[in-house]
């Protein structure tokens, strides 16, 4: 809020009167309370690999998502990072797979009453660590596409579910992390 104090010709305040610029600032403050600028979401679920990972059981998959609303709550830009992990025996060999994805996504959502369906796409990379016969660490290019549904529990907190398809390049040893993830969501609007 901007305040102006009117001064008399002798440099004293005009009766101590304090005048503001009107209700525009108050309206802007109300608008910022109704339209949060961003959100933070915690996601957790399972990943099922295709291609080289189709024989491995489901993998634990988690994400931390930071989003910024570009147009109301309809269009947003978000940064997703997370962690995935799987360890299992493949015959006599103990295999280990884990990694860290990082995606920059564009998301379009349609808030309707307490529901918010959305879709989005993005690009990024995935750090993949595999240990089957030899250890392999690699960073590969990746893309994702996703769809979900949020259930608003008020203006600031929401629960949801999301399905995501991840497509990656192959590591030097020929393994990729292409597949589907299904996650539950706990989100907070800021």
Tab-separated table of C-alpha atoms in Angstrom:
chain	number	residue	atom	x	y	z
A	1	UNK	CA	0.000	0.000	0.000
A	2	UNK	CA	1.317	3.430	-0.908
A	3	UNK	CA	0.551	6.302	1.482
A	4	UNK	CA	0.783	10.005	0.818
A	5	UNK	CA	0.833	12.703	3.473
A	6	UNK	CA	-0.203	16.139	2.235
A	7	UNK	CA	2.044	18.937	3.510
A	8	UNK	CA	1.008	22.518	4.041
A	9	UNK	CA	3.095	25.318	2.648
A	10	UNK	CA	4.992	25.634	5.952
A	11	UNK	CA	6.181	21.981	5.826
A	12	UNK	CA	3.765	20.625	8.449
A	13	UNK	CA	1.440	17.734	7.821
A	14	UNK	CA	-2.057	18.735	6.737
A	15	UNK	CA	-3.864	17.965	9.986
A	16	UNK	CA	-2.117	14.617	10.146
A	17	UNK	CA	-4.382	13.355	7.351
A	18	UNK	CA	-3.121	10.148	5.800
A	19	UNK	CA	-4.429	9.377	2.347
A	20	UNK	CA	-3.995	6.140	0.398
A	21	UNK	CA	-4.285	5.386	-3.261
A	22	UNK	CA	-7.731	3.861	-2.862
A	23	UNK	CA	-8.860	0.261	-2.978
A	24	UNK	CA	-6.754	-0.859	-5.936
A	25	UNK	CA	-3.995	-2.166	-3.662
A	26	UNK	CA	-6.571	-3.863	-1.438
A	27	UNK	CA	-8.144	-5.493	-4.470
A	28	UNK	CA	-4.736	-6.664	-5.645
A	29	UNK	CA	-4.048	-8.121	-2.199
A	30	UNK	CA	-7.384	-9.981	-2.274
A	31	UNK	CA	-6.613	-11.274	-5.773
A	32	UNK	CA	-3.239	-12.638	-4.639
A	33	UNK	CA	-5.006	-14.527	-1.851
A	34	UNK	CA	-7.473	-16.055	-4.291
A	35	UNK	CA	-4.896	-17.014	-6.941
A	36	UNK	CA	-1.812	-18.554	-5.359
A	37	UNK	CA	1.328	-17.995	-7.432
A	38	UNK	CA	2.631	-21.531	-7.086
A	39	UNK	CA	2.457	-24.979	-5.565
A	40	UNK	CA	4.551	-27.719	-4.029
A	41	UNK	CA	3.568	-31.380	-4.351
A	42	UNK	CA	4.908	-34.617	-2.907
A	43	UNK	CA	4.258	-37.682	-5.064
A	44	UNK	CA	4.831	-41.350	-4.465
A	45	UNK	CA	3.961	-44.524	-6.289
A	46	UNK	CA	5.196	-47.288	-8.538
A	47	UNK	CA	6.943	-47.464	-11.905
A	48	UNK	CA	6.635	-50.280	-14.455
A	49	UNK	CA	9.344	-50.416	-17.084
A	50	UNK	CA	8.955	-51.256	-20.729
A	51	UNK	CA	11.774	-52.201	-23.092
A	52	UNK	CA	14.820	-53.452	-21.131
A	53	UNK	CA	13.131	-53.098	-17.717
A	54	UNK	CA	9.976	-55.093	-18.501
A	55	UNK	CA	11.284	-58.160	-16.606
A	56	UNK	CA	11.989	-56.188	-13.430
A	57	UNK	CA	9.218	-55.910	-10.855
A	58	UNK	CA	7.643	-52.557	-10.152
A	59	UNK	CA	10.018	-49.869	-8.950
A	60	UNK	CA	9.410	-47.375	-6.119
A	61	UNK	CA	9.055	-43.939	-7.710
A	62	UNK	CA	8.806	-40.568	-5.890
A	63	UNK	CA	8.764	-36.954	-7.007
A	64	UNK	CA	8.950	-33.485	-5.543
A	65	UNK	CA	7.234	-30.908	-7.723
A	66	UNK	CA	7.559	-27.115	-7.698
A	67	UNK	CA	5.041	-25.282	-9.872
A	68	UNK	CA	4.337	-21.681	-10.820
A	69	UNK	CA	0.979	-20.552	-12.202
A	70	UNK	CA	1.400	-18.550	-15.401
A	71	UNK	CA	-2.314	-18.028	-16.123
A	72	UNK	CA	-4.596	-18.273	-13.058
A	73	UNK	CA	-4.705	-21.974	-12.150
A	74	UNK	CA	-5.016	-23.049	-15.785
A	75	UNK	CA	-1.470	-22.906	-17.187
A	76	UNK	CA	1.622	-23.596	-15.098
A	77	UNK	CA	5.319	-24.259	-15.452
A	78	UNK	CA	6.744	-26.873	-13.109
A	79	UNK	CA	10.028	-28.449	-12.124
A	80	UNK	CA	9.896	-32.100	-11.062
A	81	UNK	CA	12.692	-34.040	-9.448
A	82	UNK	CA	12.606	-37.292	-7.542
A	83	UNK	CA	14.097	-40.665	-6.834
A	84	UNK	CA	13.439	-44.229	-7.974
A	85	UNK	CA	14.789	-47.481	-6.599
A	86	UNK	CA	14.588	-51.213	-7.229
A	87	UNK	CA	16.670	-54.128	-6.044
A	88	UNK	CA	15.932	-57.739	-6.917
A	89	UNK	CA	17.544	-61.036	-7.780
A	90	UNK	CA	17.685	-61.984	-11.436
A	91	UNK	CA	18.735	-65.601	-11.235
A	92	UNK	CA	21.995	-65.748	-9.273
A	93	UNK	CA	22.665	-62.039	-9.828
A	94	UNK	CA	21.518	-59.300	-7.461
A	95	UNK	CA	20.460	-56.322	-9.589
A	96	UNK	CA	20.173	-52.753	-8.361
A	97	UNK	CA	18.600	-49.830	-10.173
A	98	UNK	CA	18.170	-46.299	-8.873
A	99	UNK	CA	18.203	-42.801	-10.226
A	100	UNK	CA	17.160	-39.169	-10.107
A	101	UNK	CA	14.857	-37.666	-12.755
A	102	UNK	CA	14.670	-33.928	-13.446
A	103	UNK	CA	11.928	-32.533	-15.717
A	104	UNK	CA	10.755	-29.074	-16.771
A	105	UNK	CA	7.052	-29.397	-17.594
A	106	UNK	CA	4.182	-27.332	-18.940
A	107	UNK	CA	0.841	-28.250	-17.375
A	108	UNK	CA	-2.720	-27.294	-18.346
A	109	UNK	CA	-5.462	-27.764	-15.758
A	110	UNK	CA	-9.161	-26.984	-15.605
A	111	UNK	CA	-10.384	-26.269	-12.042
A	112	UNK	CA	-14.038	-27.302	-11.741
A	113	UNK	CA	-15.571	-26.965	-8.271
A	114	UNK	CA	-13.310	-29.053	-6.012
A	115	UNK	CA	-11.767	-31.108	-8.869
A	116	UNK	CA	-8.872	-30.201	-11.120
A	117	UNK	CA	-8.097	-32.510	-14.063
A	118	UNK	CA	-4.820	-31.724	-15.851
A	119	UNK	CA	-2.390	-32.871	-18.541
A	120	UNK	CA	1.180	-31.916	-19.313
A	121	UNK	CA	4.422	-32.627	-21.127
A	122	UNK	CA	8.053	-31.888	-20.469
A	123	UNK	CA	11.705	-32.529	-21.154
A	124	UNK	CA	14.675	-33.171	-18.931
A	125	UNK	CA	17.164	-35.801	-17.967
A	126	UNK	CA	17.560	-38.803	-15.714
A	127	UNK	CA	20.633	-39.876	-13.773
A	128	UNK	CA	20.519	-43.693	-13.853
A	129	UNK	CA	22.644	-46.024	-11.721
A	130	UNK	CA	22.501	-49.731	-12.574
A	131	UNK	CA	24.434	-52.530	-11.001
A	132	UNK	CA	23.753	-55.879	-12.628
A	133	UNK	CA	27.021	-57.438	-13.728
A	134	UNK	CA	28.944	-54.184	-13.981
A	135	UNK	CA	28.195	-50.829	-12.430
A	136	UNK	CA	26.903	-48.182	-14.843
A	137	UNK	CA	26.240	-44.514	-14.057
A	138	UNK	CA	24.888	-42.297	-16.788
A	139	UNK	CA	22.803	-39.176	-17.414
A	140	UNK	CA	20.367	-39.542	-20.310
A	141	UNK	CA	17.948	-37.218	-22.087
A	142	UNK	CA	14.300	-37.812	-21.181
A	143	UNK	CA	10.777	-36.630	-21.867
A	144	UNK	CA	7.525	-37.148	-20.012
A	145	UNK	CA	3.802	-36.892	-20.549
A	146	UNK	CA	1.262	-37.053	-17.745
A	147	UNK	CA	-2.384	-36.734	-16.767
A	148	UNK	CA	-3.894	-36.427	-13.330
A	149	UNK	CA	-6.778	-35.378	-11.138
A	150	UNK	CA	-6.517	-33.250	-8.005
A	151	UNK	CA	-9.166	-33.107	-5.264
A	152	UNK	CA	-9.052	-29.706	-3.562
A	153	UNK	CA	-9.397	-29.829	0.228
A	154	UNK	CA	-9.771	-26.062	0.440
A	155	UNK	CA	-7.897	-23.302	-1.343
A	156	UNK	CA	-4.395	-24.383	-0.232
A	157	UNK	CA	-4.250	-28.202	0.160
A	158	UNK	CA	-5.089	-30.912	-2.361
A	159	UNK	CA	-4.846	-34.665	-2.844
A	160	UNK	CA	-4.568	-36.302	-6.216
A	161	UNK	CA	-3.506	-39.110	-8.494
A	162	UNK	CA	-1.278	-38.982	-11.566
A	163	UNK	CA	-0.233	-41.318	-14.358
A	164	UNK	CA	3.037	-40.486	-16.108
A	165	UNK	CA	4.837	-41.922	-19.129
A	166	UNK	CA	8.619	-41.448	-19.150
A	167	UNK	CA	10.750	-41.958	-22.260
A	168	UNK	CA	14.555	-41.915	-21.992
A	169	UNK	CA	17.582	-42.473	-24.172
A	170	UNK	CA	19.674	-45.571	-23.497
A	171	UNK	CA	22.661	-45.554	-21.172
A	172	UNK	CA	26.072	-46.598	-22.507
A	173	UNK	CA	25.294	-50.178	-21.436
A	174	UNK	CA	22.012	-50.135	-23.381
A	175	UNK	CA	19.515	-49.710	-20.522
A	176	UNK	CA	16.792	-47.075	-20.550
A	177	UNK	CA	14.199	-45.998	-17.995
A	178	UNK	CA	11.186	-45.930	-20.286
A	179	UNK	CA	7.856	-46.857	-18.719
A	180	UNK	CA	4.779	-45.831	-16.741
A	181	UNK	CA	4.463	-44.437	-13.213
A	182	UNK	CA	1.292	-44.133	-11.131
A	183	UNK	CA	1.487	-41.843	-8.112
A	184	UNK	CA	-0.583	-40.448	-5.248
A	185	UNK	CA	-0.196	-36.713	-4.582
A	186	UNK	CA	-0.230	-34.434	-1.555
A	187	UNK	CA	-0.002	-30.803	-2.646
A	188	UNK	CA	0.175	-27.329	-1.114
A	189	UNK	CA	-0.570	-24.053	-2.888
A	190	UNK	CA	1.558	-21.121	-1.782
